[in-house]
Amino acid sequence: MIDVPTWVDEVTRSGGSYRGDGEKMALVIRLARENVARRTGGPFGAAVFELGSSRLVAVGVNSVTRLQNCVLHAEVMAIMLAQQRLRSFTLSAPGLPALELVTSCEPCAMCLGATLYSGVSRVVMAATRDDAMAVGFDEGPVFAESYVYLADRGVTIVRDVRRTEAVSVLEAYRDGGGPIYTARPPVT
Amino acid sequence: MIDVPTWVDEVTRSGGSYRGDGEKMALVIRLARENVARRTGGPFGAAVFELGSSRLVAVGVNSVTRLQNCVLHAEVMAIMLAQQRLRSFTLSAPGLPALELVTSCEPCAMCLGATLYSGVSRVVMAATRDDAMAVGFDEGPVFAESYVYLADRGVTIVRDVRRTEAVSVLEAYRDGGGPIYTARPPVT
């Protein structure tokens, strides 16, 4: 069963309403930080919001180690749970409001692909690819052209929202000896 | 619940043992063809095999429309189910035999990322990215450098195994009016 850890409800309930990218990102970083503190996965959080109303639709936290599954990054979790909730394989289906993905770190190659297919019209990021690589994660084959590809298909990209806070969560994970589950060392 | 359709058991049971890339690919294309015929998803199949013994570990068929989830491409399904079966978030964990992914079509951007993180040491493909794009699927931001990235990390890529047969399944899906669920039309 694909679901977030039980403690997530407490964090989202206490959050109340979310205004602007800053408040939405604060929630997502709180999820990432709790995920590290409770040892339920990697230092990443994500959420899907309605663009207009800022209503929270679904959240995800990295669950690779908890659920023993390499696919369950925070963004993939948030997208899967949002689509399950809205009963649609695309978040840009007719009749749905515009939706956005807010993530505590720039998506890896897999999550960037999932973001394209998800149907969100906007992605907001905190930490960068380089920040994640600096603590040991392999972010996969993402290039400048990858973002051009998404932009050409109508996806707006917003960067560097609360980046310093998100980096502090990455560093707390590294300093606590959290496992780097994406590691596939370069062949020498 | 993430699982393959019930008819998949019949196909894999009747298949017996699989020798060489050709026989493994024949199974995967049969899964793709059945998935179209039974209207349980897109025209794609995939499987994880042990490299040495050729033992079948897990299969996947595209389940985007059936399970209303954009993430559930054939490769993602096969990887998730293989990891669930082996209770490991990486298929290159110590103690596991070397494993490979056999897929009826070149992976999209999301699935190529998932392939990297999955821990398989080899990927075998039939139809190409261009073949999938020709029937309307959006394969996402994958570039020549994306494959260099995987090769640098020890993943062997094998192309064009039974490509013509795999293309005939893509065409059957298009001719039957199957939905193109990845569509996010380029902004003009």
Short mmCIF file of C-alpha atoms in Angstrom, two decimals, chain B:
data_model
loop_
_atom_site.label_atom_id
_atom_site.label_comp_id
_atom_site.label_asym_id
_atom_site.label_seq_id
_atom_site.Cartn_x
_atom_site.Cartn_y
_atom_site.Cartn_z
CA MET B 1 -3.28 -1.14 -4.59
CA ILE B 2 -0.60 -1.30 -7.27
CA ASP B 3 -0.80 -4.58 -9.15
CA VAL B 4 -0.93 -5.93 -12.68
CA PRO B 5 -4.28 -6.99 -14.18
CA THR B 6 -5.45 -10.52 -13.33
CA TRP B 7 -4.94 -11.82 -16.91
CA VAL B 8 -1.17 -11.32 -16.62
CA ASP B 9 -0.78 -14.58 -14.68
CA GLU B 10 -2.08 -16.61 -17.62
CA VAL B 11 0.45 -15.05 -19.99
CA THR B 12 3.45 -15.52 -17.71
CA ARG B 13 2.46 -19.08 -16.71
CA SER B 14 2.13 -20.22 -20.30
CA GLY B 15 5.49 -18.70 -21.14
CA GLY B 16 7.63 -21.32 -19.41
CA SER B 17 11.32 -20.46 -19.42
CA TYR B 18 12.96 -17.61 -21.29
CA ARG B 19 16.25 -17.92 -23.11
CA GLY B 20 18.15 -15.01 -24.54
CA ASP B 21 16.98 -11.47 -25.19
CA GLY B 22 14.67 -12.62 -27.99
CA GLU B 23 12.53 -14.92 -25.83
CA LYS B 24 12.42 -12.44 -22.95
CA MET B 25 11.34 -9.70 -25.31
CA ALA B 26 8.71 -11.98 -26.88
CA LEU B 27 7.07 -12.29 -23.43
CA VAL B 28 7.16 -8.55 -22.84
CA ILE B 29 5.63 -7.79 -26.24
CA ARG B 30 2.93 -10.42 -25.60
CA LEU B 31 2.09 -8.56 -22.38
CA ALA B 32 1.92 -5.25 -24.27
CA ARG B 33 -0.33 -6.78 -26.95
CA GLU B 34 -2.69 -8.32 -24.38
CA ASN B 35 -2.83 -5.03 -22.50
CA VAL B 36 -4.15 -3.40 -25.68
CA ALA B 37 -6.52 -6.26 -26.58
CA ARG B 38 -8.03 -6.37 -23.07
CA ARG B 39 -8.15 -2.57 -22.83
CA THR B 40 -6.30 -2.51 -19.53
CA GLY B 41 -3.82 0.22 -20.51
CA GLY B 42 -1.29 1.56 -22.98
CA PRO B 43 0.70 -0.56 -25.47
CA PHE B 44 3.70 -1.21 -23.26
CA GLY B 45 5.06 -4.18 -21.29
CA ALA B 46 8.19 -4.70 -19.23
CA ALA B 47 9.79 -7.33 -17.01
CA VAL B 48 12.69 -7.80 -14.60
CA PHE B 49 14.77 -10.95 -15.07
CA GLU B 50 17.79 -12.43 -13.31
CA LEU B 51 20.67 -11.94 -15.71
CA GLY B 52 22.39 -15.26 -15.10
CA SER B 53 19.50 -17.73 -14.71
CA SER B 54 16.99 -15.79 -16.86
CA ARG B 55 14.45 -16.34 -14.08
CA LEU B 56 11.47 -14.00 -14.32
CA VAL B 57 11.23 -11.82 -11.20
CA ALA B 58 8.34 -9.45 -11.97
CA VAL B 59 6.36 -8.04 -14.89
CA GLY B 60 4.61 -4.76 -15.54
CA VAL B 61 2.09 -3.49 -18.05
CA ASN B 62 1.13 0.11 -18.56
CA SER B 63 -1.63 0.84 -16.04
CA VAL B 64 -2.06 4.62 -16.32
CA THR B 65 -5.71 4.56 -17.35
CA ARG B 66 -6.70 1.41 -15.43
CA LEU B 67 -5.37 2.71 -12.11
CA GLN B 68 -5.80 6.42 -12.95
CA ASN B 69 -2.17 7.21 -12.28
CA CYS B 70 0.36 8.84 -14.60
CA VAL B 71 3.32 7.18 -12.88
CA LEU B 72 2.30 3.60 -13.62
CA HIS B 73 4.16 2.98 -16.87
CA ALA B 74 5.16 -0.64 -17.57
CA GLU B 75 8.78 -0.17 -16.46
CA VAL B 76 7.81 1.55 -13.19
CA MET B 77 5.34 -1.28 -12.46
CA ALA B 78 7.93 -3.98 -13.15
CA ILE B 79 10.55 -2.22 -10.99
CA MET B 80 8.13 -1.60 -8.10
CA LEU B 81 6.88 -5.17 -8.11
CA ALA B 82 10.41 -6.63 -8.38
CA GLN B 83 11.57 -4.54 -5.41
CA GLN B 84 8.48 -5.51 -3.43
CA ARG B 85 9.15 -9.19 -4.15
CA LEU B 86 12.84 -8.93 -3.24
CA ARG B 87 12.18 -6.57 -0.29
CA SER B 88 14.87 -4.14 -1.42
CA PHE B 89 14.80 -0.56 -2.71
CA THR B 90 17.70 -1.42 -5.00
CA LEU B 91 18.06 -4.39 -7.30
CA SER B 92 21.83 -4.14 -6.91
CA ALA B 93 21.78 -4.86 -3.17
CA PRO B 94 24.49 -7.20 -1.85
CA GLY B 95 23.22 -10.77 -1.93
CA LEU B 96 20.97 -10.27 -4.96
CA PRO B 97 21.89 -11.67 -8.38
CA ALA B 98 22.45 -9.18 -11.21
CA LEU B 99 19.09 -8.13 -12.67
CA GLU B 100 17.96 -6.66 -15.97
CA LEU B 101 14.94 -4.74 -17.26
CA VAL B 102 13.41 -5.84 -20.57
CA THR B 103 10.95 -3.34 -22.04
CA SER B 104 8.85 -3.28 -25.19
CA CYS B 105 9.76 0.39 -25.79
CA GLU B 106 12.59 2.76 -24.98
CA PRO B 107 11.87 4.27 -21.54
CA CYS B 108 10.37 7.76 -21.26
CA ALA B 109 12.18 10.39 -19.15
CA MET B 110 10.50 9.21 -15.93
CA CYS B 111 11.19 5.52 -16.55
CA LEU B 112 14.80 6.16 -17.53
CA GLY B 113 15.30 7.85 -14.15
CA ALA B 114 13.53 4.97 -12.40
CA THR B 115 15.77 2.53 -14.29
CA LEU B 116 18.88 4.29 -12.98
CA TYR B 117 17.64 4.15 -9.37
CA SER B 118 16.25 0.61 -9.69
CA GLY B 119 19.68 -0.97 -9.57
CA VAL B 120 19.34 -3.09 -12.74
CA SER B 121 22.62 -3.59 -14.57
CA ARG B 122 21.17 -4.03 -18.06
CA VAL B 123 18.24 -2.66 -20.07
CA VAL B 124 16.92 -4.31 -23.24
CA MET B 125 14.54 -2.35 -25.50
CA ALA B 126 12.39 -3.07 -28.58
CA ALA B 127 10.57 -0.03 -30.04
CA THR B 128 12.38 3.33 -29.99
CA ARG B 129 11.49 6.72 -28.61
CA ASP B 130 10.69 7.86 -32.14
CA ASP B 131 8.35 4.90 -32.65
CA ALA B 132 6.39 5.90 -29.54
CA MET B 133 6.36 9.59 -30.52
CA ALA B 134 5.10 8.60 -34.00
CA VAL B 135 1.87 7.21 -32.51
CA GLY B 136 1.45 10.28 -30.31
CA PHE B 137 3.12 9.57 -26.95
CA ASP B 138 5.25 12.25 -25.32
CA GLU B 139 8.47 10.53 -24.27
CA GLY B 140 9.75 13.53 -22.32
CA PRO B 141 13.20 15.06 -21.97
CA VAL B 142 15.58 12.20 -22.87
CA PHE B 143 18.78 13.05 -24.76
CA ALA B 144 21.85 11.19 -25.99
CA GLU B 145 23.63 12.42 -22.82
CA SER B 146 20.95 10.71 -20.71
CA TYR B 147 22.22 7.32 -21.92
CA VAL B 148 25.83 8.37 -21.38
CA TYR B 149 24.84 9.16 -17.79
CA LEU B 150 23.48 5.63 -17.26
CA ALA B 151 26.39 3.95 -19.07
CA ASP B 152 28.85 5.87 -16.87
CA ARG B 153 27.12 4.27 -13.88
CA GLY B 154 27.47 0.75 -15.18
CA VAL B 155 24.11 0.22 -16.92
CA THR B 156 24.38 -1.68 -20.23
CA ILE B 157 21.87 -0.66 -22.92
CA VAL B 158 20.70 -3.07 -25.65
CA ARG B 159 18.44 -1.78 -28.44
CA ASP B 160 16.27 -2.97 -31.33
CA VAL B 161 15.36 -6.45 -30.05
CA ARG B 162 12.11 -7.45 -31.89
CA ARG B 163 11.48 -3.79 -32.68
CA THR B 164 9.10 -4.48 -35.58
CA GLU B 165 6.79 -6.59 -33.42
CA ALA B 166 6.77 -3.96 -30.68
CA VAL B 167 5.94 -1.25 -33.21
CA SER B 168 2.99 -3.32 -34.47
CA VAL B 169 1.53 -3.20 -30.93
CA LEU B 170 1.93 0.59 -30.81
CA GLU B 171 0.15 0.84 -34.15
CA ALA B 172 -2.64 -1.51 -33.08
CA TYR B 173 -3.24 0.74 -30.06
CA ARG B 174 -3.36 3.86 -32.22
CA ASP B 175 -5.60 2.22 -34.81
CA GLY B 176 -7.97 1.09 -32.04
CA GLY B 177 -8.30 4.67 -30.80
CA GLY B 178 -6.47 4.07 -27.51
CA PRO B 179 -6.11 7.24 -25.40
CA ILE B 180 -2.77 9.10 -25.49
CA TYR B 181 -2.56 9.74 -21.76
CA THR B 182 0.79 11.57 -21.81
CA ALA B 183 -0.52 14.32 -24.03
CA ARG B 184 0.33 17.82 -22.94
CA PRO B 185 0.32 19.67 -26.21
CA PRO B 186 3.25 21.99 -26.96
CA VAL B 187 2.39 25.62 -26.28
CA THR B 188 2.28 27.50 -29.56
#
